[in-house]
Structures are given as C-alpha cells and as structure tokens.
Coordinates of C-alpha atoms in Angstrom, one line a residue:
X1172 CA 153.4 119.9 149.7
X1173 CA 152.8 116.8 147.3
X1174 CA 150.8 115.2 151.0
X1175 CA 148.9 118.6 151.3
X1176 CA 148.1 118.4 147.4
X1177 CA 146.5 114.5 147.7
X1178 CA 144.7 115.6 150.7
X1179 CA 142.8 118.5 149.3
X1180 CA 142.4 115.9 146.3
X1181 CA 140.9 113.0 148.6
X1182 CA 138.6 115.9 150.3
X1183 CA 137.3 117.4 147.2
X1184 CA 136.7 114.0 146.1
X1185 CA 134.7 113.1 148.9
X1186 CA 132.8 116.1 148.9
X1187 CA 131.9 115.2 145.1
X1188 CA 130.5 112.1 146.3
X1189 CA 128.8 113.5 149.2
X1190 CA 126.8 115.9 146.6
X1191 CA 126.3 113.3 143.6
X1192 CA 124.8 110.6 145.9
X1193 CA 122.3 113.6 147.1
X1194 CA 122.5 114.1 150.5
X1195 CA 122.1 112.1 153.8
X1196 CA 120.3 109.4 155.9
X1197 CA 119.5 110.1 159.3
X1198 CA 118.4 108.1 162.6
X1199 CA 118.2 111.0 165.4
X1200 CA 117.7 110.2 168.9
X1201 CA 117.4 113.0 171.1
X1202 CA 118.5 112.6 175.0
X1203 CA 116.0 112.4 177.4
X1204 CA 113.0 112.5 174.8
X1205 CA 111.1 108.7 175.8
X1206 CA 109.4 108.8 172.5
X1207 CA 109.8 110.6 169.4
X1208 CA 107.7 110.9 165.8
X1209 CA 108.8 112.7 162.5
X1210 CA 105.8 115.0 161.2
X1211 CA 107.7 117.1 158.9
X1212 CA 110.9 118.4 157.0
X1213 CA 111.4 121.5 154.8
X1214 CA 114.4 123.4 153.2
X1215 CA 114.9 126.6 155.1
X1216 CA 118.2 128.5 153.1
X1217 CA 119.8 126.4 150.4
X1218 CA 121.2 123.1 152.5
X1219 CA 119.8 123.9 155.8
X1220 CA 116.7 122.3 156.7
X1221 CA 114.1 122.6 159.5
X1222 CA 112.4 119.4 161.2
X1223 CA 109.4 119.3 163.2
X1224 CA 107.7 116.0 165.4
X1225 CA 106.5 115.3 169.0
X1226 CA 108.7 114.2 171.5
X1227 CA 107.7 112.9 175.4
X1228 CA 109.6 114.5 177.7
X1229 CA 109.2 114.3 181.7
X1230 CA 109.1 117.9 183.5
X1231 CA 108.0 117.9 187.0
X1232 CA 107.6 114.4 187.2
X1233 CA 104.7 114.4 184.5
X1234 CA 105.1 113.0 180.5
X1235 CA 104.4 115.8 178.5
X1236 CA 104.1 115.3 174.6
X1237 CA 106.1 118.2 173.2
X1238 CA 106.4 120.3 169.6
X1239 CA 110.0 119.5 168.4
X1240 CA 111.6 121.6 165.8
X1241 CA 115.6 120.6 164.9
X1242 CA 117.5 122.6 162.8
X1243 CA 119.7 120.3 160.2
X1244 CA 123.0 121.3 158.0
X1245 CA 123.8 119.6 154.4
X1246 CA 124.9 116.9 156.1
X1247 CA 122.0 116.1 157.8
X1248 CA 124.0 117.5 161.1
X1249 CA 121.8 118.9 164.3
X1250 CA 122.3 122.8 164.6
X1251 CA 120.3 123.9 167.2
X1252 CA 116.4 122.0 169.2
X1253 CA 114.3 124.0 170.2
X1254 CA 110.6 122.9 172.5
X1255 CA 107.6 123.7 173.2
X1256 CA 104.9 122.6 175.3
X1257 CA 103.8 121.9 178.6
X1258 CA 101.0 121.0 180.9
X1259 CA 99.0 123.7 179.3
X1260 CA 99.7 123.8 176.1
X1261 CA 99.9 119.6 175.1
X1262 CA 100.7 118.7 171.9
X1263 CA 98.9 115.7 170.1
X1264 CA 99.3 113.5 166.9
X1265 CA 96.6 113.4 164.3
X1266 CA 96.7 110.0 161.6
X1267 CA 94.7 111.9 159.2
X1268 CA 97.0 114.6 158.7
X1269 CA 98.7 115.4 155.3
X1270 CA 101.6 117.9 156.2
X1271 CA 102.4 119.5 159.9
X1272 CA 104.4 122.0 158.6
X1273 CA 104.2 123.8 155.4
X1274 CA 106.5 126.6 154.1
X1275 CA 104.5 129.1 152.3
X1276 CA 106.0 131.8 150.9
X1277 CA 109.3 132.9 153.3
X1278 CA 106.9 131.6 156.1
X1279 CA 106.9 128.5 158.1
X1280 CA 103.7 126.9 159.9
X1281 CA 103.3 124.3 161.9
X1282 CA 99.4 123.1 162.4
X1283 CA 98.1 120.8 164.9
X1284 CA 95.4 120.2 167.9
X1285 CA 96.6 121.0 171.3
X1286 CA 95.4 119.4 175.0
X1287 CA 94.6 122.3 177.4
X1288 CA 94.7 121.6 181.2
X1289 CA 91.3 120.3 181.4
X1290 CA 91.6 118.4 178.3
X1291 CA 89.8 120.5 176.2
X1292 CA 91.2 119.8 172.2
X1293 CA 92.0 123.3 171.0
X1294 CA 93.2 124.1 167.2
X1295 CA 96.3 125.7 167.3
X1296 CA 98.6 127.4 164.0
X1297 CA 102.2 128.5 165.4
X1298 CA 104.7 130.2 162.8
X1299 CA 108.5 129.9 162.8
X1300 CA 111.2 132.0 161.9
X1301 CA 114.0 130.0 160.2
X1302 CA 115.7 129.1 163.2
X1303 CA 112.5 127.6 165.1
X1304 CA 111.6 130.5 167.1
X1305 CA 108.1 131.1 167.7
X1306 CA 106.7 134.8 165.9
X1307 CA 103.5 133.9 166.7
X1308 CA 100.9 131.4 168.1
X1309 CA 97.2 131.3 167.5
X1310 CA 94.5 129.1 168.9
X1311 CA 90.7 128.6 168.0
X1312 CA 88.3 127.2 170.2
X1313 CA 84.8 125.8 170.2
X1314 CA 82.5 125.5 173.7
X1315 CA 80.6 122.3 171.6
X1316 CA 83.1 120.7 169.9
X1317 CA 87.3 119.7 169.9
X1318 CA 88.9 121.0 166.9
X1319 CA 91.9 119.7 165.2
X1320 CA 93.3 121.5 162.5
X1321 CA 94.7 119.4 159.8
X1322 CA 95.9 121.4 157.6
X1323 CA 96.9 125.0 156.3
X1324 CA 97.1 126.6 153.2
X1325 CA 98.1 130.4 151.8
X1326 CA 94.7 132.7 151.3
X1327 CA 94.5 134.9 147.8
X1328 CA 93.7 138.1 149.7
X1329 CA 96.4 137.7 152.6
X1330 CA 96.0 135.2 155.2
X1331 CA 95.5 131.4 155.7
X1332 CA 92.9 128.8 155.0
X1333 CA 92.6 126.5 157.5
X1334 CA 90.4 123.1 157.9
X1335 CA 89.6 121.4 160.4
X1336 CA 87.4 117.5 161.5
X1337 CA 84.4 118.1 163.6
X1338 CA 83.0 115.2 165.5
X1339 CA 80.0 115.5 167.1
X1340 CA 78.1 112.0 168.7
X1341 CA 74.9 113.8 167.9
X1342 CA 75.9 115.1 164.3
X1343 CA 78.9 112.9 163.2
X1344 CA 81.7 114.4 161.5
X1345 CA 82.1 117.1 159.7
X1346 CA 83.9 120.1 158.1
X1347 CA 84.8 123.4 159.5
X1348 CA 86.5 126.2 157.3
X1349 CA 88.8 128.6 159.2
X1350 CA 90.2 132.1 157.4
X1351 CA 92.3 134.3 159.3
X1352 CA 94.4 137.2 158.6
X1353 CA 98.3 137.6 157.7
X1354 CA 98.8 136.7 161.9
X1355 CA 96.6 134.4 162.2
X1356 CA 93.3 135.8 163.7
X1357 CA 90.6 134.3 162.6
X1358 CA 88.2 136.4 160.3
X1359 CA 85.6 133.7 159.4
X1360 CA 84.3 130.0 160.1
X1361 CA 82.3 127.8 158.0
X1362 CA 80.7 124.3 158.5
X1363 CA 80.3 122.1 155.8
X1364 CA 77.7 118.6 155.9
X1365 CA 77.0 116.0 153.6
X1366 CA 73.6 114.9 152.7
X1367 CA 72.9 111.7 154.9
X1368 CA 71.1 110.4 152.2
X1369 CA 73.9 108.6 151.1
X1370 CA 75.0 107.3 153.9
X1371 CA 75.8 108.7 157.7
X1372 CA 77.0 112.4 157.8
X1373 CA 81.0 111.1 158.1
X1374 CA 83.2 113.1 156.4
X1375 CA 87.0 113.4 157.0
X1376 CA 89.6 115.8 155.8
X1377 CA 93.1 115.6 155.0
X1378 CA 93.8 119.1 152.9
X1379 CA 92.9 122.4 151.8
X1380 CA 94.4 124.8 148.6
X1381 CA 92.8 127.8 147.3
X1382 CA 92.3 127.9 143.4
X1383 CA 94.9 130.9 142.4
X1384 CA 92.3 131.5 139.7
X1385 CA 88.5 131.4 140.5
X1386 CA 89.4 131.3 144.3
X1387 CA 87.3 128.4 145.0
X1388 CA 88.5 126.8 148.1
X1389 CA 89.1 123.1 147.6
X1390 CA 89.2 120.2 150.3
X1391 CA 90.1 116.6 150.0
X1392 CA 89.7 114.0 151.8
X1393 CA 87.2 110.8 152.7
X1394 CA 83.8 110.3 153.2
X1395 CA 80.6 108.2 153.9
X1396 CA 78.6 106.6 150.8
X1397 CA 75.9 104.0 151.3
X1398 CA 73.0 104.2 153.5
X1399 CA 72.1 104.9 156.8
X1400 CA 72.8 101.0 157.9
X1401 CA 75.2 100.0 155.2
X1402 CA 78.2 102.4 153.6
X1403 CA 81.5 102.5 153.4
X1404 CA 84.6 105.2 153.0
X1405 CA 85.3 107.1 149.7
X1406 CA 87.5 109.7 148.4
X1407 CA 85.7 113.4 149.0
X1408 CA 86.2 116.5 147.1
X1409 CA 84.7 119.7 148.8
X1410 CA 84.3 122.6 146.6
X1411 CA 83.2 126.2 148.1
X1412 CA 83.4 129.4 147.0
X1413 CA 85.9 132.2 148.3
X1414 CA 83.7 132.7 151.8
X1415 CA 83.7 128.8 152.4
X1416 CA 79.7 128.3 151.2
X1417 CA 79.5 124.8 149.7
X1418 CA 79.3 124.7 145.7
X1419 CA 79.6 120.9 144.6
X1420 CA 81.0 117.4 145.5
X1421 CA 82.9 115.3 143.6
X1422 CA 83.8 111.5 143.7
X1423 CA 86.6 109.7 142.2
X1424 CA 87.4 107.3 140.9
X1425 CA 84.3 105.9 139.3
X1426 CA 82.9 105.4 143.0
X1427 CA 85.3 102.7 144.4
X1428 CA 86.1 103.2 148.3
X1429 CA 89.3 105.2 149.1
X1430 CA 90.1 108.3 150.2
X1431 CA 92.7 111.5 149.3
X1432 CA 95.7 112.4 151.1
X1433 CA 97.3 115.4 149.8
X1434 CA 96.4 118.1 146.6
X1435 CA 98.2 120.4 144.2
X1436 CA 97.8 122.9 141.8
X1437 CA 99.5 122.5 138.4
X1438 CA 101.3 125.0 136.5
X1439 CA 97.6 124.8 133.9
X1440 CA 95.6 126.0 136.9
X1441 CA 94.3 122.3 137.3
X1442 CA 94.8 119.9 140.4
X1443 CA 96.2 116.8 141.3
X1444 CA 95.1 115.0 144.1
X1445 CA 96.6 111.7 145.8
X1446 CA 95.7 109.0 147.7
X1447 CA 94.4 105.8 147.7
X1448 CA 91.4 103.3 146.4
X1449 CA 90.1 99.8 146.6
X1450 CA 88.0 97.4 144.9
X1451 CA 86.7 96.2 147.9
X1452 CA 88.7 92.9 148.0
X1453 CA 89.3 91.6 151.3
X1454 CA 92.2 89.6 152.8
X1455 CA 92.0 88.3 155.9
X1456 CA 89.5 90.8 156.7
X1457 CA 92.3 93.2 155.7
X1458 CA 90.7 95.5 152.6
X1459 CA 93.6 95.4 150.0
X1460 CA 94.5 99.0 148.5
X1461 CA 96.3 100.5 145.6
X1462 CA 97.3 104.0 145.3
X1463 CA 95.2 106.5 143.5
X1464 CA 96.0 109.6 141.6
X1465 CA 93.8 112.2 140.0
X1466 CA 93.5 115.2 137.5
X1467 CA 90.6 117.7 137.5
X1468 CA 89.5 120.9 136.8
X1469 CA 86.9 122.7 139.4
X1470 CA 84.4 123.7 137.2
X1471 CA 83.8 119.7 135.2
X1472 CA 82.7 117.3 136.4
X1473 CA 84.2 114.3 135.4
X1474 CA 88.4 114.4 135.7
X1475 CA 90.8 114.9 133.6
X1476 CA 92.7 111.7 134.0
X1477 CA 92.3 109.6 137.0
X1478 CA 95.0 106.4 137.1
X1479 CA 95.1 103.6 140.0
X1480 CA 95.7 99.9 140.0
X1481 CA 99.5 101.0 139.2
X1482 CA 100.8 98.6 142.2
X1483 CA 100.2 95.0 143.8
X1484 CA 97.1 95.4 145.9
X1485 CA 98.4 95.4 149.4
X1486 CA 97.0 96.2 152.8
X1487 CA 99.2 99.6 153.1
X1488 CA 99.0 101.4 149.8
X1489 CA 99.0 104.8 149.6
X1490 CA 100.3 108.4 148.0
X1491 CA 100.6 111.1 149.8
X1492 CA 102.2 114.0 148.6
X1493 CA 102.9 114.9 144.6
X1494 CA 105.2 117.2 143.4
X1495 CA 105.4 118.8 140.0
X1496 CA 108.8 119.3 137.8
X1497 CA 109.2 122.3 135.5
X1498 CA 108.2 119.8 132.1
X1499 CA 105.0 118.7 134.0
X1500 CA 105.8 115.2 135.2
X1501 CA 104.7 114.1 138.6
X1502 CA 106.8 112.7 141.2
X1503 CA 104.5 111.2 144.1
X1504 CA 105.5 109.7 147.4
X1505 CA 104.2 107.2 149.9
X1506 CA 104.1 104.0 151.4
X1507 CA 103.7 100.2 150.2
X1508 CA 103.1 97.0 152.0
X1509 CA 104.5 94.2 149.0
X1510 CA 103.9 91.0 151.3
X1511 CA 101.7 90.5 154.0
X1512 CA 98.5 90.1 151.4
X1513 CA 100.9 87.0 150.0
X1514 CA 100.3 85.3 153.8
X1515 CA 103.7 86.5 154.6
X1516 CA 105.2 89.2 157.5
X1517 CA 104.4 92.7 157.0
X1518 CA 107.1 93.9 154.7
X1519 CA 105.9 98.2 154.5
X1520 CA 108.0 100.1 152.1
X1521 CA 108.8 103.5 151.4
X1522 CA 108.3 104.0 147.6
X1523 CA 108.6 107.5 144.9
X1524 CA 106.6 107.2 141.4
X1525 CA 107.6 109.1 138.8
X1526 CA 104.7 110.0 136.2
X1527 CA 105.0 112.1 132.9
X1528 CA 102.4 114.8 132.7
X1529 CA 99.1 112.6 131.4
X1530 CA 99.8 110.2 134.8
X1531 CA 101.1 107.2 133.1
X1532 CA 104.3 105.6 135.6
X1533 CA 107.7 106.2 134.2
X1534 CA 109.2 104.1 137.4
X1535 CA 109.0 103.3 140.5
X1536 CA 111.7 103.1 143.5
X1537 CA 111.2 101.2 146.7
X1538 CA 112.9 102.0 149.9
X1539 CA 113.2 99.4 152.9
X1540 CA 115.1 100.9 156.0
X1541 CA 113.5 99.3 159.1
X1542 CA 112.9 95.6 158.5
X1543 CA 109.0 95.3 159.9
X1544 CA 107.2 92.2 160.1
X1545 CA 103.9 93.2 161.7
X1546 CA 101.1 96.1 162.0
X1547 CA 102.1 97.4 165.6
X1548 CA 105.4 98.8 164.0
X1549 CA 105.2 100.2 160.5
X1550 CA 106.7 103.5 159.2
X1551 CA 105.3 105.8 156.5
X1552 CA 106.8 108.1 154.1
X1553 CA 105.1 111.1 155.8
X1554 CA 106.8 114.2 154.5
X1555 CA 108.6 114.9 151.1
X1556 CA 109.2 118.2 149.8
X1557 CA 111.5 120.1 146.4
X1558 CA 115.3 121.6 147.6
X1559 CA 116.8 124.8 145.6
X1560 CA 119.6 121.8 144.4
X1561 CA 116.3 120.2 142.5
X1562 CA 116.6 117.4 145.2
X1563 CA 113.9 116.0 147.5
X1564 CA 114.0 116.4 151.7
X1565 CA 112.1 113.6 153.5
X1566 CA 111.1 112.1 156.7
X1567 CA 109.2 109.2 157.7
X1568 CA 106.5 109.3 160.4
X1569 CA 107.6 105.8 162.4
X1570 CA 104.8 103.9 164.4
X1571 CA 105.3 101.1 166.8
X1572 CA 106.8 100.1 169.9
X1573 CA 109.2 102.9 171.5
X1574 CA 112.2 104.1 171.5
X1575 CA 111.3 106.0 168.0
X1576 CA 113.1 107.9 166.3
X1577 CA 113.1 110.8 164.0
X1578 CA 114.1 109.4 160.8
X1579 CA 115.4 111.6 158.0
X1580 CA 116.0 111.3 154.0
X1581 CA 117.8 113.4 151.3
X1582 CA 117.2 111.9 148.0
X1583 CA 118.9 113.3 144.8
X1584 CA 116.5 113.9 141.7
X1585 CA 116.7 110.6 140.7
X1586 CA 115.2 108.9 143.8
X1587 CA 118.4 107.9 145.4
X1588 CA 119.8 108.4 149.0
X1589 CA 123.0 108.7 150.2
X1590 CA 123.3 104.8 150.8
X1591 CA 124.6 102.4 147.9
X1592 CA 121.5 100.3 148.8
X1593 CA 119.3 102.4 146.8
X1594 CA 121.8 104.4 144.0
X1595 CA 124.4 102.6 142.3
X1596 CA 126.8 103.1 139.7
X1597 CA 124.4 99.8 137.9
X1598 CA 121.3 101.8 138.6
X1599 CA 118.4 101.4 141.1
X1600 CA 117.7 98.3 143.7
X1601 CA 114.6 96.5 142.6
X1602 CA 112.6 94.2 144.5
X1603 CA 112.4 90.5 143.4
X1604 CA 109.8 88.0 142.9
X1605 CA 110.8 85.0 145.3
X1606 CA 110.8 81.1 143.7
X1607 CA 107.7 80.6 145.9
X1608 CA 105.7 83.7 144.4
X1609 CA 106.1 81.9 140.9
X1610 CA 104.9 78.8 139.6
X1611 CA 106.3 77.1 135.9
X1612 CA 105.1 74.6 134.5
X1613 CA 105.5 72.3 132.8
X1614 CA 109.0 71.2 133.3
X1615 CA 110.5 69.9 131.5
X1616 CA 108.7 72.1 129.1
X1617 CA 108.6 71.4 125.7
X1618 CA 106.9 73.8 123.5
X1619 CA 104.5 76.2 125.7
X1620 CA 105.7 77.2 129.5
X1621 CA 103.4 78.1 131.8
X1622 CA 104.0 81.1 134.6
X1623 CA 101.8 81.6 137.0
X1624 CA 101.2 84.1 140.4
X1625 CA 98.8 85.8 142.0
X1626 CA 101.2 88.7 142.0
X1627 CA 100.9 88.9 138.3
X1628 CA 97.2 89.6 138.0
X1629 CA 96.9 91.7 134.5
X1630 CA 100.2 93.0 134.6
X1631 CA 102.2 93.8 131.3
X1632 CA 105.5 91.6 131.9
X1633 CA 108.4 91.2 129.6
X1634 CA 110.2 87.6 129.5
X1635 CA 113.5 86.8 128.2
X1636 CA 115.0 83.4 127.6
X1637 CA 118.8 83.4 127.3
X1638 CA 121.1 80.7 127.4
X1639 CA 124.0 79.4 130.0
X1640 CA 126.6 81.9 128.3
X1641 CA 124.2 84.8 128.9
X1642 CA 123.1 85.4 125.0
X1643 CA 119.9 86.5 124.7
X1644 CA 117.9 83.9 122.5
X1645 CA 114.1 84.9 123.1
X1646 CA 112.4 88.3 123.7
X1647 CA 108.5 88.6 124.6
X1648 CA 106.1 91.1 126.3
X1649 CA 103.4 89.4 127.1
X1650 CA 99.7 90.0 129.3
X1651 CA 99.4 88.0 131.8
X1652 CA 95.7 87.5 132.5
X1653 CA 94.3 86.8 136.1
X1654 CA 97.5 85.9 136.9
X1655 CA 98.7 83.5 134.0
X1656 CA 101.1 83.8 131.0
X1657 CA 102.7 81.8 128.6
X1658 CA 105.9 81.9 126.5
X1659 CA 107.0 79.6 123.0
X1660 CA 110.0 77.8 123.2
X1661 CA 109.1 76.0 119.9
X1662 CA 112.3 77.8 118.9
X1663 CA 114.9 76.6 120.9
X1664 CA 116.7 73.2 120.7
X1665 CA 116.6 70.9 123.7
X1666 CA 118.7 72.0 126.6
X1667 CA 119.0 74.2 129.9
X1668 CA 118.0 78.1 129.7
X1669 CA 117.6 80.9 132.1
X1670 CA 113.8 82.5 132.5
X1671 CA 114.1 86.3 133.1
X1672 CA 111.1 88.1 134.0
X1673 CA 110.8 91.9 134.8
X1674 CA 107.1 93.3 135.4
X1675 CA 105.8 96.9 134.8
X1676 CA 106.6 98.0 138.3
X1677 CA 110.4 96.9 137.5
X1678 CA 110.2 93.8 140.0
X1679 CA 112.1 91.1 138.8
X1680 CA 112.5 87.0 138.8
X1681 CA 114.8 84.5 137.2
X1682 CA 114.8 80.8 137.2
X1683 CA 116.5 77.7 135.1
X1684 CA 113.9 76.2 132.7
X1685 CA 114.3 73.0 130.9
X1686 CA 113.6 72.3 127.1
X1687 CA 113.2 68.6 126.2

C-alpha cells in the first residue's frame, strides 16, 4: 500500500511537471518518407494537435512529394498519418507562404499549389475533418498562368478569400483575388497591378484577412519601388473593397525596403501586420534586416504605430506571425540570424517577442535547437499558433541538406519549452556577448572606461560594476552611440572589479576590469 501510495505520488508529480514546463519537443522521422518539411501545426480538441508538411515518398518506382497530415496527443505522441498525393495530384513548397493550414472557425484548411501530370501549377484548397480526412478538395485553374495559392482566410458572407502570385514573363507578377462559397467553389476572381511607374509591375503576397467591419479585403505582402531600371523590394499593403476592386496602397515603414509576412485583426477593429525591413546596409553583399511590426487602420493613411530596429541587424530577420492576448499585448514569432553579419558561422535562431499593446518589447526569448553554421541549412520558426491551455503550438519549417525532419514545439505562456535549456527555475536562457564582440579600454582604467562593439550600435544598455565578493558598487544605464559607451569609475578605489553589461534585448556580457 505505502509502495502503491509513493507511486501515484511520483506519477502525479511528474505529470505536474510535464504540464508546468508546457508541453513537448519533438524530432519526427517518418519511415520510408526520403525528405520531410514542417508547414503547419494547430490545436484540434484541447491537447490534440494536427500537423501538416510534405513528405517524398517512392510509389511505383517514382519520388512523389506528398501532403502529410499527423495527428499528435499532449505529449507530442503520433496518433494516426494520413497521405495524399500522387503522380497527378503533386504537392509543392511555396517560400513565400505565411500559414499552410489555418483553422477557421471548427474548420481546418490546408492551401497550396499542386503539379498536375503535365506539370501544369494548379491552386488547390483541401479541408480536413479533425482526424485528417479529406471532406473536400477544390482546385482552380488558369489556361495562361500557374497559380499558387498562398493563403486563405474566412469570407463575412460565408465562404473563403483566397490570394494567390501571378507571374507572367510578359506582365510580371501580380495579384489574383479568389472568393468561393462555404465548399470551396469559386464565385469570383480579381486581378490586382501596380502602377509601373514606380518601378516594374512586381508584387508578391504573403496574406489575406477580411475587415470584420467595413469588409475591405486586405493583402500584405512585398513589392517593387523604384523605376523601370533601378528598384528594389518593399513591404505592400493591398486594400480592396468587398468584390476585390482595388481601393488604395499603402507603404510602411516610412519607405525602407522590406516586406510583410503575416496580418491580424485586433480586438479595436485595427491590424497588425509583421514582417521585416532594412536600411539598405549591405554585408558582404548580404542586405542586413531587422524585424518590422505595424499598426493601422484601413481608412488613414499613415499607421498607428509602426516599430522596427528592435534587434541586431542580421542577414535572417524576420516576424511572422503575431498573436494577440485578452489585455492587448502582442506576442510575435520568427526567426533571427545573431552572427554571421559579425564574420562568423551562420548561427539562425528561433526567437518569441512579447509587446504591450502600443508595440514597445517587453522581452525577447531566443531558441537554438539545430546548431547551423551556413545558408544551405537553416530552419525557421514557420508556424505558431494559441492552445485552449493559453499556451503556444509550434513547428519549424527546416531547410538544408536531407534527411529533414518535422520538427515540433509546445511552449507554455511564458515562452518556455519542455527542455531546461529554455525554462528554468532561474528564469530564461539569454544569449551572451563573446570577449571578442567587446572591446574595453583603457585598462588599466582609471577614471573613464571605454566599451565598445558594433553589436551595440544605439542600444539602451545597463552596466553594473560590482566587486570580487559580488556587492554591487555602481549602477548606470547608459546610450551607447554608434557603438560606443562609457562608464565613471572616479568612485571606486584602486583595485579588481567585475563589468556586467545586459542590453535591451536581454543579451548579456561580463568581464574583470582594473582600477589603478
């Protein structure tokens, strides 16, 4: 009895644990699959959850690229695979995309391009039931161009909203507007250009949302700005009315080169939008990026609130999706590179921001779980999406050299996983400055010291100064400017301290400094 006592104990314990560290971490490899990418996860009942990606499989001696869709328990367990595809029906990967699959309402659809058997791209919307059957599966077809459907949203008056790239060698690229009804007939297309008076007629899309209000249909995305032998990519903003006719075009922010990933509509009826921006500074003929997120209202103009510049410039920056809490703080995902801009291997994160309600960062958490050190294999934080436990279901899209794997994240409301290496008792893993990142000078020092990196740029940074005991003896926020900032020691006596340095991003350093 006393054993059987201590063992439901032990259990219950571990359980506890289980459920406080928020879930699970998951490397799936599937047999027989040669290849396989992660496109999408969402919560189907409370703690069941339904993941879709491509796999290559071989059937009648040919390698087909197959829809995926694996059914996943609390626990991050496989419940049931289920395929589709074949020879006909091919199913392809799209690097512009914002979300595969989407649950809207008690529905769940999965949007994507599919190869025919003479190669013909075809757009294609398939819904699921909650165990991965197919209820349906629609396709739409052009005899001048390939379409590739991007991305689906709900439709006010029943139905969906699809959008879709157009590229035509005669026209360039451009938008087409899809509505269909409740099952997914389509009831309406539109095609939207851009002047080429700014530049080429280029524009790319990544997704669509409906205004629950005025209706408006609204599309973001990249596009083409400059003129016809000099322009370069920004972020796009399509607005139309209810029947897809173009209304306006809007740019942010203030006209730097980026582009949008993903869009939402807050609880006010206004949007948020994600992505990315630049300032067009180049390294090694690598444009550096920093991740971009906007407020606005479709009927102004100018936004609401636009913030960027919130991380190191890197050649892999990005947001892509946003999610809003119940008090109106953000929490956006993506993907980070934090060293190869420093001359050193590619080192791409996974990486959550938490904003308050008028964009400005509460924190940020980094996640590193595949060491990469170069572009041809990289992994981004592709899908992240709310639970009914007010946690966060994820998956990463992974990109290099095969075998791949579909890679899996549950993180608890506070960003962490189920692995101590990113949610501690001591709070949350922070990356580190390294001795080589940060120069001091002098030293010995004797009344001003000198730190300086390239890292810093305008960052606000608070320094510490304690000594070999660990008492805290000096306390200073300081702005560093391009990269330079300075602390007083005119205070202390002669001796050996410890330098502490933590920057706005939470990214840390410490170092011994002298005092003569």
């Amino acid at each position: 009895m006393y054993k059987k006592i201590n063992y439901i104990l032990i259990l219950t314990l571990f359980i506890n644990f289980v459920n406080g560290q928020g879930g699970f971490k998951r490397s799936i490899t599937l047999p027989n699959a040669k290849l396989q990418v992660s496109h999408g996860i969402v919560e189907t009942t409370p703690n069941n959850y339904m993941h879709v990606g491509l796999v290559i499989d071989t059937i009648n001696g040919n390698q087909i690229s197959r829809l995926c869709v694996v059914g996943l328990n609390q626990f991050g367990q496989i419940q049931w695979v289920k395929k589709y595809g074949n020879n006909k029906n091919v199913f392809t990967d799209h690097p512009l995309k914002s979300e595969y699959l989407k649950r809207i309402d008690n529905s769940y659809l999965f949007s994507t391009t599919i190869l025919d058997s003479t190669n013909s791209q075809i757009g294609c919307l398939i819904k699921l039931n909650s165990i991965g059957d197919t209820l349906w599966l629609k396709k739409y077809y052009s005899s001048t161009y390939p379409i590739n459907i991007i991305n689906v949203t709900k439709s006010f008056n029943g139905g969906y909203l699809l959008i879709s790239t157009l590229s035509n060698s005669l026209t360039g690229a451009y938008y087409l507007v899809i509505k269909t009804d409740i099952v997914g007939n389509e009831l309406w297309r539109k095609e939207i250009h851009k002047s080429n008076l700014n530049g080429p007629d280029h524009q790319y899309a990544s997704a669509i949302l409906q205004d629950s209000v005025t209706k408006k249909i609204i599309i973001v995305g990249s596009q083409t700005i400059g003129n016809s032998s000099s322009w370069s990519w920004h972020s796009n903003i399509v607005i139309t009315d209810s029947l897809g006719n173009f209304l306006t075009r809007l740019n942010y922010p203030n006209n730097l080169p980026g582009d949008l990933k993903n869009i939402m509509q807050c609880k006010d009826g206004k949007f948020i939008a994600v992505g990315n921006t630049n300032n067009n500074e180049v390294y090694n003929s690598y444009t550096l990026n920093y991740g971009f997120i906007v407020k606005f209202d479709v009927n102004a103009t100018t936004p609401i609130w636009q913030k960027t510049f919130y991380d190191e410039k890197s050649i892999l920056n990005y947001y892509n999706n946003v999610i809003e809490k119940p008090n109106g703080d953000l929490i956006i995902s993506g993907t980070e590179d934090t060293a190869h801009h420093k001359g050193k291997a590619i080192n791409l994160l996974g990486k959550i921001t938490w904003l308050d309600k008028d964009g400005n960062r509460l924190r940020k958490q980094f996640y590193q779980y595949t060491p990469t050190n170069t572009l041809n294999f990289l992994y981004y934080h592709y899908s992240f999406n709310k639970t009914n436990d007010n946690n966060f279901i994820s998956c990463y899209f992974v990109d290099g050299i095969p075998p791949r794997k579909f890679f899996i994240v549950k993180y608890d409301s506070l960003g962490c996983d189920s692995s101590s290496a990113y949610c501690t008792s001591v709070g949350f893993k922070e990356l580190k400055y390294e001795v080589t990142d940060v120069k001091i000078y002098p030293q010995p020092a004797n009344e001003t010291l000198n730190l300086e990196s390239q890292l810093f740029g305008d960052k606000l940074l608070l320094l510490k100064v304690s000594n070999q005991l660990g008492q805290n003896l000096i306390t200073q926020t300081k702005q560093s400017k391009n990269g330079i900032v300075q602390i007083s020691l005119a205070s202390l006596p002669k001796g050996i301290y410890i330098l502490q340095l933590t920057d706005k991003d939470g990214k840390t350093f410490s170092q011994k400094i002298i005092k003569e």
